CSV table of C-alpha atoms and ligand atoms in Angstrom, one decimal:
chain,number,residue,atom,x,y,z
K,1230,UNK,CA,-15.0,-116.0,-119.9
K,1231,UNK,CA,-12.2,-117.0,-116.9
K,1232,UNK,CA,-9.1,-118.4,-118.1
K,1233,UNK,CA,-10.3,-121.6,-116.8
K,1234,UNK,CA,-13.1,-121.9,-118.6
K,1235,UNK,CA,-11.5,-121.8,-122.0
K,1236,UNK,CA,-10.4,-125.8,-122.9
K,1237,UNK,CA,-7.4,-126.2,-124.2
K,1238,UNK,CA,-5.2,-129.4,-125.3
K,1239,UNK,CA,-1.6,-129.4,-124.3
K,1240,UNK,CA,1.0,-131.8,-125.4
K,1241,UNK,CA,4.0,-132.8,-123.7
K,1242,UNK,CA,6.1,-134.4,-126.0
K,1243,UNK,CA,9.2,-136.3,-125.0
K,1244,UNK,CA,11.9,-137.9,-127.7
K,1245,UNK,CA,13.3,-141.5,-126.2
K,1246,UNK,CA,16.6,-141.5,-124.9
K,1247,UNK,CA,17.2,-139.0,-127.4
K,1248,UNK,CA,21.1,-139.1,-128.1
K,1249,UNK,CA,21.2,-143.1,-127.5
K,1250,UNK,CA,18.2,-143.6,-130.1
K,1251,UNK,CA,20.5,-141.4,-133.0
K,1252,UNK,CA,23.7,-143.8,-132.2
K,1253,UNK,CA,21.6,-146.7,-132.6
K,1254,UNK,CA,19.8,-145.9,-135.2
K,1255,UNK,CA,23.3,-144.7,-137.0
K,1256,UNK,CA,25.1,-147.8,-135.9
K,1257,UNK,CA,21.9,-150.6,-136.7
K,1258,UNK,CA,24.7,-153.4,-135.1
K,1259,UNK,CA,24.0,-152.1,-131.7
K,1260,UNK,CA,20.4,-152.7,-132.0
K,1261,UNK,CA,19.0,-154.8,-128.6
K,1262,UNK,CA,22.2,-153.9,-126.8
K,1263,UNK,CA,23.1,-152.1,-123.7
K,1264,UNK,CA,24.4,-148.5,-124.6
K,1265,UNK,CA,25.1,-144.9,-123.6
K,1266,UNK,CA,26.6,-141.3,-124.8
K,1267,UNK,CA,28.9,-139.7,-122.7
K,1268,UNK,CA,32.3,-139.2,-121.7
K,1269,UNK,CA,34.9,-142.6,-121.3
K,1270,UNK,CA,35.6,-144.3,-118.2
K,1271,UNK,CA,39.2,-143.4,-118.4
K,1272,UNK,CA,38.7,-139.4,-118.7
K,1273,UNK,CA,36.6,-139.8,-116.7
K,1274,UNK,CA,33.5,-139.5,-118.0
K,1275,UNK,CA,29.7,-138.9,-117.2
K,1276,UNK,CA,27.0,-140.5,-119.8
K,1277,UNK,CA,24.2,-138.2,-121.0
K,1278,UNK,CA,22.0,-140.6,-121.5
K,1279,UNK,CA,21.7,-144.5,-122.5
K,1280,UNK,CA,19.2,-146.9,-124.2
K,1281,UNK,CA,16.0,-148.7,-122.5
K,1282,UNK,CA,18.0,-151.8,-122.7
K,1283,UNK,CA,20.6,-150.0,-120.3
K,1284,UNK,CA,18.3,-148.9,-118.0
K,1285,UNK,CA,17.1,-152.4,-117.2
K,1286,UNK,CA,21.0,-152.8,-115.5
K,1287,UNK,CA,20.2,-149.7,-113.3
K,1288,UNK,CA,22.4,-147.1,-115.6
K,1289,UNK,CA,20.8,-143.6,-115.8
K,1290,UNK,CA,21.5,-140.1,-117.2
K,1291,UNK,CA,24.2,-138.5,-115.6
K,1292,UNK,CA,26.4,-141.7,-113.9
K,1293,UNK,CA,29.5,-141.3,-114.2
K,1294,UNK,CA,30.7,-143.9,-116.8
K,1295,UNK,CA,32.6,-146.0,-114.3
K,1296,UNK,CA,29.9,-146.7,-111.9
K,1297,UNK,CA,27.5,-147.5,-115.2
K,1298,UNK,CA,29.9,-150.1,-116.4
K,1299,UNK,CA,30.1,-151.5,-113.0
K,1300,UNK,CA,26.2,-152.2,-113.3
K,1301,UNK,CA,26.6,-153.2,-117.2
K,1302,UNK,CA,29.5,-154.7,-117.9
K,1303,UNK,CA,28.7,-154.9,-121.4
K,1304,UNK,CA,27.9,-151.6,-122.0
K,1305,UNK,CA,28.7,-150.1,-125.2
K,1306,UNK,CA,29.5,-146.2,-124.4
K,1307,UNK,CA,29.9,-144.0,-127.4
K,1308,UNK,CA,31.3,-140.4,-127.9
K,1309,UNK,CA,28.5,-137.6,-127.9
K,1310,UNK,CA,27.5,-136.1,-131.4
K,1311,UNK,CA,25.9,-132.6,-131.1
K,1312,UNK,CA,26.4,-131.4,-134.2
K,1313,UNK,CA,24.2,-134.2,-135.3
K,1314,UNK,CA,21.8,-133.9,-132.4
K,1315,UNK,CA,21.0,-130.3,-133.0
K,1316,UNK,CA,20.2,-131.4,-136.9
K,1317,UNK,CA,17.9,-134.0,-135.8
K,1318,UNK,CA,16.5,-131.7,-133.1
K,1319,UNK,CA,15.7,-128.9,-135.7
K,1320,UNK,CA,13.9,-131.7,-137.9
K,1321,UNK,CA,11.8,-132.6,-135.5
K,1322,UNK,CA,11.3,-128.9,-134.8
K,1323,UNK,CA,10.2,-128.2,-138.2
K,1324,UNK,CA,8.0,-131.2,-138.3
K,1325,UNK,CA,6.3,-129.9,-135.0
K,1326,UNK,CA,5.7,-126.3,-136.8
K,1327,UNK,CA,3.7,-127.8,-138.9
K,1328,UNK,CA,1.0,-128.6,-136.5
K,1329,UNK,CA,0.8,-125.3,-134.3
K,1330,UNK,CA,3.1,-122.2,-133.9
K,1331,UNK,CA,2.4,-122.3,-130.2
K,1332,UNK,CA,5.5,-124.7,-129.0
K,1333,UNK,CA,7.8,-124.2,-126.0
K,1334,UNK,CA,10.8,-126.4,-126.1
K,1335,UNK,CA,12.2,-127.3,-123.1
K,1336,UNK,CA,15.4,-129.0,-124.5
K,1337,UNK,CA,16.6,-130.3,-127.4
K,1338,UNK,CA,14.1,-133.1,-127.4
K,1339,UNK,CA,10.9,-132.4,-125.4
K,1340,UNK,CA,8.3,-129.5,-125.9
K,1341,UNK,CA,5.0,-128.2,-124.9
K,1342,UNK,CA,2.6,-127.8,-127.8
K,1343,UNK,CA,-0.3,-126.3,-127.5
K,1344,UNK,CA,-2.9,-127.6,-130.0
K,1345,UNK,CA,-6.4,-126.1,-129.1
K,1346,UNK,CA,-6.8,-124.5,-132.0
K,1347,UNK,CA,-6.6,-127.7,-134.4
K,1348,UNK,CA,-9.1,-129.1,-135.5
K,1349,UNK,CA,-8.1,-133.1,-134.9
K,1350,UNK,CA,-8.8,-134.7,-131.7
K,1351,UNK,CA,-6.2,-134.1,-129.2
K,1352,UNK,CA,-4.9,-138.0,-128.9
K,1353,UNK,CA,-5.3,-138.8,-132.5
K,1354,UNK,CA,-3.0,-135.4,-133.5
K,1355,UNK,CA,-0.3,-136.5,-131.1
K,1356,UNK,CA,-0.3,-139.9,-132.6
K,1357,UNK,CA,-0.2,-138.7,-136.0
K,1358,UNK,CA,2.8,-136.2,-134.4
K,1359,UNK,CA,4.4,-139.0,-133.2
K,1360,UNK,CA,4.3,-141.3,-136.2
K,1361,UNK,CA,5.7,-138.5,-138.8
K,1362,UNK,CA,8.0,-138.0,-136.5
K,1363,UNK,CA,9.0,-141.6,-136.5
K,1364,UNK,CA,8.8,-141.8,-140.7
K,1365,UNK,CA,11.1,-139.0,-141.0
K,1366,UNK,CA,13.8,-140.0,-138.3
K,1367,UNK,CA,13.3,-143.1,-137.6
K,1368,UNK,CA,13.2,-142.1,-133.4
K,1369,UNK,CA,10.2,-142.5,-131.6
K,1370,UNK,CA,9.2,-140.3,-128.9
K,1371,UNK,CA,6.3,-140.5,-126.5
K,1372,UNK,CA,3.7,-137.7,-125.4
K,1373,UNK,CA,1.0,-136.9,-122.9
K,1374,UNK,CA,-1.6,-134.8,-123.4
K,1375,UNK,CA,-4.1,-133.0,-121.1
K,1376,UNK,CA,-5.8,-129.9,-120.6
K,1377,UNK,CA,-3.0,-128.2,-119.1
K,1378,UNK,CA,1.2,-128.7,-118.9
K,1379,UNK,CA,1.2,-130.2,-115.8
K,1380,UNK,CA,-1.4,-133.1,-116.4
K,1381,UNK,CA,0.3,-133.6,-120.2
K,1382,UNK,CA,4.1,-133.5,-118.6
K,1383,UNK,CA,2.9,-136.3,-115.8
K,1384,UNK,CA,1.0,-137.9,-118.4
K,1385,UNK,CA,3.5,-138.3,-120.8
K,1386,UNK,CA,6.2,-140.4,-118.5
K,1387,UNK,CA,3.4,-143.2,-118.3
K,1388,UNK,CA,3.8,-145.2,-121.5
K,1389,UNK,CA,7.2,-144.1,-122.3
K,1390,UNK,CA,9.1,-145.4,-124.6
K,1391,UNK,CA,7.3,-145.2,-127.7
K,1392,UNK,CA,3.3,-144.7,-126.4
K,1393,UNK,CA,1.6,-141.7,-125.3
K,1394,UNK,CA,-1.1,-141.0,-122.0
K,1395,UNK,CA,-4.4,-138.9,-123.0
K,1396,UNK,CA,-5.9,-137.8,-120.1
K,1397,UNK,CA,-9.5,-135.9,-120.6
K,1398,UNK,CA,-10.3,-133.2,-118.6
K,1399,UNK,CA,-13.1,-135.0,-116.6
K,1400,UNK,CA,-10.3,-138.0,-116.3
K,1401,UNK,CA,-7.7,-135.3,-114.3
K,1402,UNK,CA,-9.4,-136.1,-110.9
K,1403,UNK,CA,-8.8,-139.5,-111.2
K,1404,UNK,CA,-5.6,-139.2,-112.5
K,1405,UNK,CA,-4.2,-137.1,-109.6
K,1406,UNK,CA,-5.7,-138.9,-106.9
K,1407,UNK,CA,-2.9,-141.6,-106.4
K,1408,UNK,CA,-0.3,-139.9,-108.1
K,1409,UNK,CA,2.7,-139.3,-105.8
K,1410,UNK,CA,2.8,-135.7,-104.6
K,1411,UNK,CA,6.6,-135.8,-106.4
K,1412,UNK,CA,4.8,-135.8,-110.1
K,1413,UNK,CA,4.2,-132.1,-109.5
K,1414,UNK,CA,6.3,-129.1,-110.7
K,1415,UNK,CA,8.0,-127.4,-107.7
K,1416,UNK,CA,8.2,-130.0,-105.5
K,1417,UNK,CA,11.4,-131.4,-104.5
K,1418,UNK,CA,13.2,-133.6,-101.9
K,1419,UNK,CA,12.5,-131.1,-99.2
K,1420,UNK,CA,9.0,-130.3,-99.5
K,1421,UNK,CA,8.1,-134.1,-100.0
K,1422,UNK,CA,9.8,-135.0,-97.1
K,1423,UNK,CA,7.9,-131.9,-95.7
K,1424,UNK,CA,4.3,-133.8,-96.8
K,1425,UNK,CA,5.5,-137.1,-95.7
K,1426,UNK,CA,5.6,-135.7,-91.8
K,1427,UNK,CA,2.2,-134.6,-92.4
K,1428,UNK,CA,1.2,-138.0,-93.5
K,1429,UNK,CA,0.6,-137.1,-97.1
K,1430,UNK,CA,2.3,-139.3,-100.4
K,1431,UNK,CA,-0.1,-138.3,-103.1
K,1432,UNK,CA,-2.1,-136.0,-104.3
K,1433,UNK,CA,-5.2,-137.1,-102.9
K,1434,UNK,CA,-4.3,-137.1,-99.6
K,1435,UNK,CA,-3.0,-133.3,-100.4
K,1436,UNK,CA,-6.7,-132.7,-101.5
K,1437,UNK,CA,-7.7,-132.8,-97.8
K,1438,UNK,CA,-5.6,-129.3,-97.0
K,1439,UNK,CA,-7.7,-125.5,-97.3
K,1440,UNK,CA,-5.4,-123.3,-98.8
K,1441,UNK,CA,-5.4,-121.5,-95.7
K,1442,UNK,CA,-3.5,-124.6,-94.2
K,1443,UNK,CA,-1.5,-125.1,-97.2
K,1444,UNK,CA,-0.4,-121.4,-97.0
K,1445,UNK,CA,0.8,-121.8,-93.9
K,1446,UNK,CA,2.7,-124.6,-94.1
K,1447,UNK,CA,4.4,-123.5,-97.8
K,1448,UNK,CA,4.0,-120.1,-97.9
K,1449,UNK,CA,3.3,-118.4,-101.4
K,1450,UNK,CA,3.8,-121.7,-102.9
K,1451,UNK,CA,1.1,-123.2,-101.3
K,1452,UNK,CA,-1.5,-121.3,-103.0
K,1453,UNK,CA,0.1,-122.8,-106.4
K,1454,UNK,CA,-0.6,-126.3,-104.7
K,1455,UNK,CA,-4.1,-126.3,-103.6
K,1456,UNK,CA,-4.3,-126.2,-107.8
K,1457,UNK,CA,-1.7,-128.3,-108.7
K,1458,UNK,CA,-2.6,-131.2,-106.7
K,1459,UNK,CA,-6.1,-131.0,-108.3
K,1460,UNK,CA,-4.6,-131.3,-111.6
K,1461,UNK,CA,-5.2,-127.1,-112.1
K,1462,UNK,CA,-2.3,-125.3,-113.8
K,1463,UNK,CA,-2.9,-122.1,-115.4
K,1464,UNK,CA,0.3,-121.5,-117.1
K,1465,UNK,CA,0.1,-121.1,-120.8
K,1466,UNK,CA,2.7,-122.8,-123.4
K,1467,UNK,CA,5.2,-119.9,-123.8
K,1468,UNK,CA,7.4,-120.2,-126.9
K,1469,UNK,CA,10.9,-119.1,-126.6
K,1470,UNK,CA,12.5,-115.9,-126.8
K,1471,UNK,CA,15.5,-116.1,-129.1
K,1472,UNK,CA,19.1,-115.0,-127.0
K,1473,UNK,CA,21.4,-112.8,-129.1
K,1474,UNK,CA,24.5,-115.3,-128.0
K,1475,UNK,CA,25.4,-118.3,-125.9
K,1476,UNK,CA,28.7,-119.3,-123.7
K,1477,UNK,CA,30.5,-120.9,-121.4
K,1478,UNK,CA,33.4,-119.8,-119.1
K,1479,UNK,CA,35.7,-120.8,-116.3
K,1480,UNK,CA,37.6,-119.1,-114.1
K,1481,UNK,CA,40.7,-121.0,-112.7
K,1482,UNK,CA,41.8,-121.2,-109.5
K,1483,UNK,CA,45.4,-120.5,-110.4
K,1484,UNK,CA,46.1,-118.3,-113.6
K,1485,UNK,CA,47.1,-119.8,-116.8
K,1486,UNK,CA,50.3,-118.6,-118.0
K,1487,UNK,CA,50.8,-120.8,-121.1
K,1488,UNK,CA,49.4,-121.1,-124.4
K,1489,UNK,CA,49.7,-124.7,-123.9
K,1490,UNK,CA,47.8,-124.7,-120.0
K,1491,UNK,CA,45.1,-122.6,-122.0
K,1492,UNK,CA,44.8,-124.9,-125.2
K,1493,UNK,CA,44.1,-127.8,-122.3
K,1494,UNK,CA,41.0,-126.3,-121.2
K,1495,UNK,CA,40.0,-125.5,-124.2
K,1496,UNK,CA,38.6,-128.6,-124.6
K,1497,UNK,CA,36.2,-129.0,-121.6
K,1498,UNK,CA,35.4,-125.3,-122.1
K,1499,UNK,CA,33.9,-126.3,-126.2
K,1500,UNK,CA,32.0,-129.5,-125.1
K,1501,UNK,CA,30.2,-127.7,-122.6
K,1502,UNK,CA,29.5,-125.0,-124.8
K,1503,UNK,CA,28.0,-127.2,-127.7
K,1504,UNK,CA,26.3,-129.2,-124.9
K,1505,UNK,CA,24.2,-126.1,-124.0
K,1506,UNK,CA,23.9,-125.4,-127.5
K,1507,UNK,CA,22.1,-128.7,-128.6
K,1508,UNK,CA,20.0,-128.9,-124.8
K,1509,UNK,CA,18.6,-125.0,-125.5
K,1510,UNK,CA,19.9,-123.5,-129.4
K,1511,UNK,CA,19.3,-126.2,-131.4
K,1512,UNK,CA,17.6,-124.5,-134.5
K,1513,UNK,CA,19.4,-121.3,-134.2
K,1514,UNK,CA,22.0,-120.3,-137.1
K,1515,UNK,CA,25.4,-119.2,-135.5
K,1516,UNK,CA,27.0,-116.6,-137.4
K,1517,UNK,CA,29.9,-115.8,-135.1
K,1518,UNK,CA,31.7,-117.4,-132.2
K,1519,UNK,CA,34.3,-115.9,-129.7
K,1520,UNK,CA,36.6,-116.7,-127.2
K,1521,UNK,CA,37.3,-114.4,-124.3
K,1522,UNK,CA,39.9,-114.1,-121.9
K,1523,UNK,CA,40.7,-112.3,-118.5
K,1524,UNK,CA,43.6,-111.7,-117.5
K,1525,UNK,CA,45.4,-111.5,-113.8
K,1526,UNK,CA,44.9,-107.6,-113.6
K,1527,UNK,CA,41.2,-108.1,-114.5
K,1528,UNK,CA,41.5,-106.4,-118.1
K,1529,UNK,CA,40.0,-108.7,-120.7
K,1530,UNK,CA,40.3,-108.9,-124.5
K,1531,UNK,CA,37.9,-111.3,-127.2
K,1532,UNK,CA,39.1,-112.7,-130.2
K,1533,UNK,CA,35.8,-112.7,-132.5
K,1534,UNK,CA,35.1,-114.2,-135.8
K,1535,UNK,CA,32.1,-114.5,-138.4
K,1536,UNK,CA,31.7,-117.5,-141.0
K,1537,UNK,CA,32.7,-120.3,-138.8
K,1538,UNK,CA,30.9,-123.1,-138.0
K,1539,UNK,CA,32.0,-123.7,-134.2
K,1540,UNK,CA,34.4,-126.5,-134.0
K,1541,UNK,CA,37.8,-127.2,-131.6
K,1542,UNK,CA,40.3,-125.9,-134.4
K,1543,UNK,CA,38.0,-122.8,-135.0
K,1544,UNK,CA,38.2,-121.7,-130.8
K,1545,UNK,CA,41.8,-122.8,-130.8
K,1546,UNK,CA,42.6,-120.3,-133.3
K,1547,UNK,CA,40.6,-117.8,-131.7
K,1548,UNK,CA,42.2,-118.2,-128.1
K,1549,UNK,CA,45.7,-118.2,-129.6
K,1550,UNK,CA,45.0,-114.7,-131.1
K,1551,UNK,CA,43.4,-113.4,-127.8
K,1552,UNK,CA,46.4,-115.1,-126.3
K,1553,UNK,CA,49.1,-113.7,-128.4
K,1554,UNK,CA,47.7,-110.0,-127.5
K,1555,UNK,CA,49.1,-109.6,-124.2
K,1556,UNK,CA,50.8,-112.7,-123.2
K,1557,UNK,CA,49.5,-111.8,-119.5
K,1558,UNK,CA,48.7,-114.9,-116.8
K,1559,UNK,CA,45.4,-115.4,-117.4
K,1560,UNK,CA,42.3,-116.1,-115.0
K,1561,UNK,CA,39.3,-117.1,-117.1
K,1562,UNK,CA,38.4,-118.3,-120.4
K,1563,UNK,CA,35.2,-118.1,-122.2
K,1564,UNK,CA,33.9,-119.5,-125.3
K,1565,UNK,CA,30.5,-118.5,-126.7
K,1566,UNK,CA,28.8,-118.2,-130.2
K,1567,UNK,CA,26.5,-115.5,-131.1
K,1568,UNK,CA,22.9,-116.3,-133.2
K,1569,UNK,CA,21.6,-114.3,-136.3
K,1570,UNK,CA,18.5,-111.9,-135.7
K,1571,UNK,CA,16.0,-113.5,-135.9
K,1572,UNK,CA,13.3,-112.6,-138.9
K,1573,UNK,CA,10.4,-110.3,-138.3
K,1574,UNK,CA,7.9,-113.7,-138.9
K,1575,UNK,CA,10.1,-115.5,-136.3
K,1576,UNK,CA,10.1,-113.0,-133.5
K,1577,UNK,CA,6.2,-112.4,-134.3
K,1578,UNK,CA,5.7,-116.3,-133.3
K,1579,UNK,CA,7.5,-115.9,-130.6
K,1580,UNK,CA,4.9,-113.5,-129.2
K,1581,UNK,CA,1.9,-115.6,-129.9
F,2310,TTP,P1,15.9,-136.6,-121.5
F,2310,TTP,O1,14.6,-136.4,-122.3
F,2310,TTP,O2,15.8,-136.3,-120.0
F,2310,TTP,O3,16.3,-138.2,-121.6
F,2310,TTP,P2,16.3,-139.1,-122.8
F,2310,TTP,O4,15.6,-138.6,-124.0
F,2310,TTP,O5,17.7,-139.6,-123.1
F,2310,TTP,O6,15.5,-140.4,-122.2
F,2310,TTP,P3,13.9,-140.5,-122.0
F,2310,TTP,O7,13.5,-141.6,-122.9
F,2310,TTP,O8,13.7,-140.8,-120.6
F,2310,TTP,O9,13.3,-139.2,-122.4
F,2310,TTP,O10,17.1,-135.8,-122.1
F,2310,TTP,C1,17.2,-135.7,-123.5
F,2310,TTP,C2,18.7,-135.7,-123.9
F,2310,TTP,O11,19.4,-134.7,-123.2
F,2310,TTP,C3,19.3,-137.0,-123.6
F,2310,TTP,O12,19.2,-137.9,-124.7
F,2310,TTP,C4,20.8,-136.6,-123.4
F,2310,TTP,C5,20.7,-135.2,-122.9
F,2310,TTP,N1,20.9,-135.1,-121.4
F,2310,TTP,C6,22.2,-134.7,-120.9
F,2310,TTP,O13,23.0,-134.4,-121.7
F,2310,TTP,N2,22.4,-134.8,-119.6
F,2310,TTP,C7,21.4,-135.1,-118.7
F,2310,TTP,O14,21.6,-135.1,-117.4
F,2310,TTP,C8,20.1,-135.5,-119.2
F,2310,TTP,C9,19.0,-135.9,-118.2
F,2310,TTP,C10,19.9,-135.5,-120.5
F,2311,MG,MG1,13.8,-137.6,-123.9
């Protein structure tokens, strides 16, 4: 039997403005108003994310938090929380576990599942996903689902927030026919403009190319599109390989030769660090974290510890120590946490 031949039912599912949904949800006062997570206007800042009702003023993820106020004056913006993004995330994980061991997260709150080998119908199992989901965290999330990751990922943007796109697979030539040649994986700002010039906006109109001509004009990756733009997509949901450890560093442009001038980037240096954490660790037990330092003449030292749970006070204690071992100018700091082994059963999923 080809690859092709063997159905299978994908779901792409998506949490709703994930870190905004938990402060509102915590905070049941802020319900129907304008709000976003992120750093404040006065350090600053850039917001993560912000509620549906922000969005209708033109704020998005990533503005800085100046330009978002600008566009909603009454915009509520609230500190991040990863420590309780991460919990919520690994809920949600466990909850989707439940339904198939072949998951593929690709941040804290969206994942491929693959659910071909369950028994329920594909649209009815998401729906039930999505409403457990809901009972248990009170967040609701929306999915697509399709034969294959690209059709459930477009699919699952289309009745967001809170709904969910099924697309069959004798619906998927439909459903790529008008759908903007953008939808599809791989294809930026330069290869859309690229289409454009050659008179082609969706999918449909990129139908009418041989792969020969499509070869030519995108190289390798135009073999990839002759299928793509047909709604074909081959790649299979690929869970996760655990990483032994996770960190962050900086290198500054002129070396540090205080405690003190270290301490201050300290900061920026730990929310980045539990930023990646949440977006790509969420569900992963830390049982040590480190700080690491360079110094001028390029020798290096780390101050490790076991038993802590990573916090500010933790990595300040931990840099002072790699610090107070030379006292040399230093040139780059890192911060990072490593993860336990993960058990046999674990890393046998991971393979599936
Ligand atoms: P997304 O799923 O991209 O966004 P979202 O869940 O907030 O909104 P949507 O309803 O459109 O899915 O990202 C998930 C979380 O990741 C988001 O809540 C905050 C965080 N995030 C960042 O920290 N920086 C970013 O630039 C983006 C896009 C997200
Ligand atoms: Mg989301």
């Amino acid at each position: 039997m080809t690859k092709e031949a063997v159905p299978r039912a994908i779901v792409h599912l998506d949490m709703d403005c994930f870190y905004a949904a938990i402060e509102v949800r915590d905070r049941p006062a802020l319900r129907g108003k304008p709000v976003g997570v992120g750093g404040a206007r006065e350090r600053r800042g850039v917001l993560t994310t912000c509620n549906y009702e922000a969005r209708k003023f033109g704020v998005r993820s990533a503005m800085p938090t100046f330009m978002a106020l600008q566009r909603c004056p009454g915009l509520i913006v609230l500190p991040t929380r990863f420590d309780v993004y991460r919990r919520e995330a690994a809920l949600i994980r466990g909850i989707l576990q439940r339904f198939t061991n072949v998951i593929e997260p690709l941040s804290l709150d969206e994942a491929y599942l693959d659910i071909s080998a369950h028994p329920g119908a594909p649209g009815a199992l998401a729906q039930v996903i999505r409403d457990v989901i809901f009972q248990k965290t009170k967040l609701t999330s929306s999915a697509g689902i399709g034969p294959n990751k690209l059709v459930a990922k477009i699919a699952s943007e289309i009745n967001k927030p809170n709904g969910q796109l099924e697309v069959t697979p004798n619906q998927v030539p439909e459903f790529m026919m008008e759908l903007p040649v953008r939808k599809i994986w791989g294809i930026g700002a330069v290869t859309e403009e690229k289409l454009q010039q050659l008179g082609v906006k969706t999918c449909g109109q990129l139908q009418r190319f041989s792969r020969p001509e499509l070869v030519e004009h995108f190289g390798k990756f135009g073999m990839e599109l002759y299928d793509l733009c047909r709604g074909i997509d081959d790649r299979p949901v690929e869970p996760d390989r655990p990483r032994k450890s996770l960190s962050t560093e900086e290198t500054f442009s002129a070396d540090l030769t205080t405690i003190q001038q270290c301490d201050e980037r300290l900061g920026e240096l730990f929310e980045d660090l539990m930023a990646e954490l949440a977006q790509k660790e969420a569900t992963r037990n830390v049982t040590k974290i480190f700080v690491k330092l360079k110094f001028s003449d390029f020798t290096r030292t780390t101050a490790e510890r076991a038993g802590l749970e990573p916090s500010i006070n933790a990595f300040r204690s931990l840099l002072t120590e790699a610090f107070g071992r030379t006292g040399k100018p230093v040139r780059l700091i890192g911060v990072g946490v490593r993860f336990a082994e993960p058990k046999p059963q674990e890393a046998q999923l991971s393979l599936l």
